[in-house]
Amino acid sequence: MIPIDTIPPVCRSLTLHCPVEHAFRTFTNAISSWWPLDTHAIDRGRARSAVFEPGVGGRLFERWDDGSEHDWGRVTVWEPPVRVVFDWQPNRERAAPTEVEVRFTPRGEETVVELEHRGWERLGEEGISARGSYEQGWVGVLDRYARAAGGA
Amino acid sequence: MDAYVCLDALGDPTRRAIFERLRRGPAAVGELARGLPVSRPAVSQHLRVLREAGLVRDRPSGARRVYSVAPEGLAELRAYVEGFWADALDAFAAAAERSPAEEEETS
């Protein structure tokens, strides 16, 4: 059996020279000012803006040139300015039991930002329905991005 | 072998089911087919796609071939996810440090 820890969470960390409130607000409310839609979008040709709605239940989505909205996920934890957690499911045709947690920790005049994309261990807990359909986690979630980005 | 081919291979629900079954342990084609609502030849075809994507490998076991997950395929996918967030966070960091940290009242 493949041990669960062969697919551990993806973790990334960075330190910013700005206050924690600014870091949190930039990541969330101001996502449209930085999210790289030309490489990270369900349809990078049509995506025009990224939106991060605040509060639990807030949607993350991209808006296309025709105004249509295409969801990436939904906020499950909203704790400004130190923590936000959201489900990650850009391709809604498939179940996506993965989530992303971003923590903002003040350190003097700086802010440490830590992102964790987890939930892959749930791959081992899903089975095949009686109708033979199967919902996968992160792999299904990311294939649309791989297509949009033109491959790794 | 690249992540795009891996993800394309796993874009099919039956292939994902096969891959998920193999994560629980190696299996021969017959065993895999018994657990799925598709024919044995279909399972063989799916396994070929997964093998060509570098996600599974096979070895002879008597008259059968036994399939198992190829960990290097998973590693490549993981690297893709790492890169996805690395690029996104680079853009975030640049924006956060570029814009004035004036506190506006927002929700």
PDB file of N, CA and C in Angstrom, chain A residues 10-16 26-27 34-36 40 86 100-104 113-117, chain B residues 81-97:
ATOM      1  N   VAL A  10       1.304  20.123   0.090  1.00  0.00           N
ATOM      2  CA  VAL A  10       2.246  21.064  -0.508  1.00  0.00           C
ATOM      3  C   VAL A  10       2.297  22.283   0.396  1.00  0.00           C
ATOM      4  N   CYS A  11       3.480  22.652   0.834  1.00  0.00           N
ATOM      5  CA  CYS A  11       3.631  23.793   1.736  1.00  0.00           C
ATOM      6  C   CYS A  11       4.602  24.796   1.135  1.00  0.00           C
ATOM      7  N   ARG A  12       4.236  26.062   1.239  1.00  0.00           N
ATOM      8  CA  ARG A  12       5.148  27.104   0.786  1.00  0.00           C
ATOM      9  C   ARG A  12       5.115  28.231   1.809  1.00  0.00           C
ATOM     10  N   SER A  13       6.241  28.881   1.952  1.00  0.00           N
ATOM     11  CA  SER A  13       6.349  29.935   2.958  1.00  0.00           C
ATOM     12  C   SER A  13       7.135  31.100   2.387  1.00  0.00           C
ATOM     13  N   LEU A  14       6.736  32.308   2.760  1.00  0.00           N
ATOM     14  CA  LEU A  14       7.488  33.490   2.329  1.00  0.00           C
ATOM     15  C   LEU A  14       7.354  34.571   3.382  1.00  0.00           C
ATOM     16  N   THR A  15       8.296  35.496   3.387  1.00  0.00           N
ATOM     17  CA  THR A  15       8.293  36.614   4.324  1.00  0.00           C
ATOM     18  C   THR A  15       8.146  37.909   3.546  1.00  0.00           C
ATOM     19  N   LEU A  16       7.180  38.713   3.961  1.00  0.00           N
ATOM     20  CA  LEU A  16       6.916  39.971   3.275  1.00  0.00           C
ATOM     21  C   LEU A  16       7.270  41.151   4.157  1.00  0.00           C
ATOM     22  N   THR A  26      -4.304  41.962   0.753  1.00  0.00           N
ATOM     23  CA  THR A  26      -3.795  41.802  -0.613  1.00  0.00           C
ATOM     24  C   THR A  26      -4.106  40.404  -1.144  1.00  0.00           C
ATOM     25  N   PHE A  27      -3.915  39.397  -0.301  1.00  0.00           N
ATOM     26  CA  PHE A  27      -4.148  38.016  -0.746  1.00  0.00           C
ATOM     27  C   PHE A  27      -5.616  37.790  -1.061  1.00  0.00           C
ATOM     28  N   TRP A  34      -3.172  40.783  -8.413  1.00  0.00           N
ATOM     29  CA  TRP A  34      -1.939  39.997  -8.575  1.00  0.00           C
ATOM     30  C   TRP A  34      -2.135  38.597  -9.132  1.00  0.00           C
ATOM     31  N   TRP A  35      -3.288  37.999  -9.017  1.00  0.00           N
ATOM     32  CA  TRP A  35      -3.417  36.605  -9.452  1.00  0.00           C
ATOM     33  C   TRP A  35      -3.080  36.491 -10.940  1.00  0.00           C
ATOM     34  N   PRO A  36      -2.124  35.606 -11.277  1.00  0.00           N
ATOM     35  CA  PRO A  36      -1.661  35.517 -12.678  1.00  0.00           C
ATOM     36  C   PRO A  36      -2.620  34.736 -13.574  1.00  0.00           C
ATOM     37  N   HIS A  40      -2.689  30.892 -14.623  1.00  0.00           N
ATOM     38  CA  HIS A  40      -3.454  30.187 -13.589  1.00  0.00           C
ATOM     39  C   HIS A  40      -4.924  30.534 -13.725  1.00  0.00           C
ATOM     40  N   PHE A  86      -9.757  27.819   2.405  1.00  0.00           N
ATOM     41  CA  PHE A  86     -10.787  27.677   1.375  1.00  0.00           C
ATOM     42  C   PHE A  86     -10.658  26.334   0.686  1.00  0.00           C
ATOM     43  N   VAL A 100      -7.037  24.643   0.906  1.00  0.00           N
ATOM     44  CA  VAL A 100      -5.842  25.472   1.014  1.00  0.00           C
ATOM     45  C   VAL A 100      -5.976  26.326   2.263  1.00  0.00           C
ATOM     46  N   GLU A 101      -4.934  26.312   3.083  1.00  0.00           N
ATOM     47  CA  GLU A 101      -4.911  27.179   4.260  1.00  0.00           C
ATOM     48  C   GLU A 101      -3.770  28.163   4.098  1.00  0.00           C
ATOM     49  N   VAL A 102      -4.048  29.432   4.356  1.00  0.00           N
ATOM     50  CA  VAL A 102      -3.014  30.451   4.301  1.00  0.00           C
ATOM     51  C   VAL A 102      -2.962  31.153   5.657  1.00  0.00           C
ATOM     52  N   ARG A 103      -1.782  31.150   6.259  1.00  0.00           N
ATOM     53  CA  ARG A 103      -1.613  31.778   7.574  1.00  0.00           C
ATOM     54  C   ARG A 103      -0.694  32.977   7.445  1.00  0.00           C
ATOM     55  N   PHE A 104      -1.050  34.033   8.130  1.00  0.00           N
ATOM     56  CA  PHE A 104      -0.280  35.280   8.112  1.00  0.00           C
ATOM     57  C   PHE A 104       0.162  35.561   9.541  1.00  0.00           C
ATOM     58  N   VAL A 113       4.088  34.479   5.590  1.00  0.00           N
ATOM     59  CA  VAL A 113       2.914  33.885   4.953  1.00  0.00           C
ATOM     60  C   VAL A 113       3.208  32.419   4.673  1.00  0.00           C
ATOM     61  N   GLU A 114       2.316  31.559   5.137  1.00  0.00           N
ATOM     62  CA  GLU A 114       2.487  30.123   4.924  1.00  0.00           C
ATOM     63  C   GLU A 114       1.253  29.560   4.268  1.00  0.00           C
ATOM     64  N   LEU A 115       1.468  28.867   3.160  1.00  0.00           N
ATOM     65  CA  LEU A 115       0.347  28.264   2.435  1.00  0.00           C
ATOM     66  C   LEU A 115       0.481  26.754   2.468  1.00  0.00           C
ATOM     67  N   GLU A 116      -0.625  26.088   2.731  1.00  0.00           N
ATOM     68  CA  GLU A 116      -0.638  24.625   2.746  1.00  0.00           C
ATOM     69  C   GLU A 116      -1.811  24.136   1.907  1.00  0.00           C
ATOM     70  N   HIS A 117      -1.510  23.363   0.907  1.00  0.00           N
ATOM     71  CA  HIS A 117      -2.541  22.756   0.057  1.00  0.00           C
ATOM     72  C   HIS A 117      -2.601  21.287   0.434  1.00  0.00           C
TER      73      HIS A 117
ATOM     74  N   VAL B  81       2.158  20.841  -8.665  1.00  0.00           N
ATOM     75  CA  VAL B  81       1.392  21.590  -7.673  1.00  0.00           C
ATOM     76  C   VAL B  81       2.283  22.593  -6.958  1.00  0.00           C
ATOM     77  N   GLU B  82       3.491  22.147  -6.624  1.00  0.00           N
ATOM     78  CA  GLU B  82       4.446  23.044  -5.972  1.00  0.00           C
ATOM     79  C   GLU B  82       4.701  24.270  -6.845  1.00  0.00           C
ATOM     80  N   GLY B  83       4.906  24.023  -8.124  1.00  0.00           N
ATOM     81  CA  GLY B  83       5.184  25.122  -9.036  1.00  0.00           C
ATOM     82  C   GLY B  83       4.004  26.054  -9.194  1.00  0.00           C
ATOM     83  N   PHE B  84       2.813  25.470  -9.213  1.00  0.00           N
ATOM     84  CA  PHE B  84       1.598  26.279  -9.335  1.00  0.00           C
ATOM     85  C   PHE B  84       1.549  27.318  -8.226  1.00  0.00           C
ATOM     86  N   TRP B  85       1.715  26.863  -6.993  1.00  0.00           N
ATOM     87  CA  TRP B  85       1.624  27.802  -5.865  1.00  0.00           C
ATOM     88  C   TRP B  85       2.858  28.696  -5.763  1.00  0.00           C
ATOM     89  N   ALA B  86       4.006  28.177  -6.146  1.00  0.00           N
ATOM     90  CA  ALA B  86       5.208  29.023  -6.121  1.00  0.00           C
ATOM     91  C   ALA B  86       5.009  30.233  -7.022  1.00  0.00           C
ATOM     92  N   ASP B  87       4.487  30.004  -8.212  1.00  0.00           N
ATOM     93  CA  ASP B  87       4.274  31.110  -9.147  1.00  0.00           C
ATOM     94  C   ASP B  87       3.206  32.068  -8.634  1.00  0.00           C
ATOM     95  N   ALA B  88       2.128  31.509  -8.108  1.00  0.00           N
ATOM     96  CA  ALA B  88       1.057  32.373  -7.604  1.00  0.00           C
ATOM     97  C   ALA B  88       1.555  33.227  -6.444  1.00  0.00           C
ATOM     98  N   LEU B  89       2.320  32.616  -5.551  1.00  0.00           N
ATOM     99  CA  LEU B  89       2.797  33.367  -4.383  1.00  0.00           C
ATOM    100  C   LEU B  89       3.860  34.396  -4.751  1.00  0.00           C
ATOM    101  N   ASP B  90       4.634  34.118  -5.777  1.00  0.00           N
ATOM    102  CA  ASP B  90       5.592  35.131  -6.244  1.00  0.00           C
ATOM    103  C   ASP B  90       4.849  36.387  -6.673  1.00  0.00           C
ATOM    104  N   ALA B  91       3.762  36.195  -7.410  1.00  0.00           N
ATOM    105  CA  ALA B  91       2.973  37.337  -7.871  1.00  0.00           C
ATOM    106  C   ALA B  91       2.342  38.050  -6.675  1.00  0.00           C
ATOM    107  N   PHE B  92       1.872  37.282  -5.710  1.00  0.00           N
ATOM    108  CA  PHE B  92       1.276  37.866  -4.507  1.00  0.00           C
ATOM    109  C   PHE B  92       2.293  38.705  -3.751  1.00  0.00           C
ATOM    110  N   ALA B  93       3.481  38.148  -3.548  1.00  0.00           N
ATOM    111  CA  ALA B  93       4.514  38.861  -2.798  1.00  0.00           C
ATOM    112  C   ALA B  93       4.871  40.175  -3.482  1.00  0.00           C
ATOM    113  N   ALA B  94       4.999  40.136  -4.785  1.00  0.00           N
ATOM    114  CA  ALA B  94       5.351  41.352  -5.516  1.00  0.00           C
ATOM    115  C   ALA B  94       4.282  42.418  -5.333  1.00  0.00           C
ATOM    116  N   ALA B  95       3.012  42.010  -5.379  1.00  0.00           N
ATOM    117  CA  ALA B  95       1.925  42.969  -5.222  1.00  0.00           C
ATOM    118  C   ALA B  95       1.871  43.508  -3.798  1.00  0.00           C
ATOM    119  N   ALA B  96       2.028  42.627  -2.802  1.00  0.00           N
ATOM    120  CA  ALA B  96       1.918  43.044  -1.408  1.00  0.00           C
ATOM    121  C   ALA B  96       3.014  44.035  -1.037  1.00  0.00           C
ATOM    122  N   GLU B  97       4.199  43.835  -1.593  1.00  0.00           N
ATOM    123  CA  GLU B  97       5.308  44.719  -1.231  1.00  0.00           C
ATOM    124  C   GLU B  97       5.373  45.946  -2.117  1.00  0.00           C
TER     125      GLU B  97
END
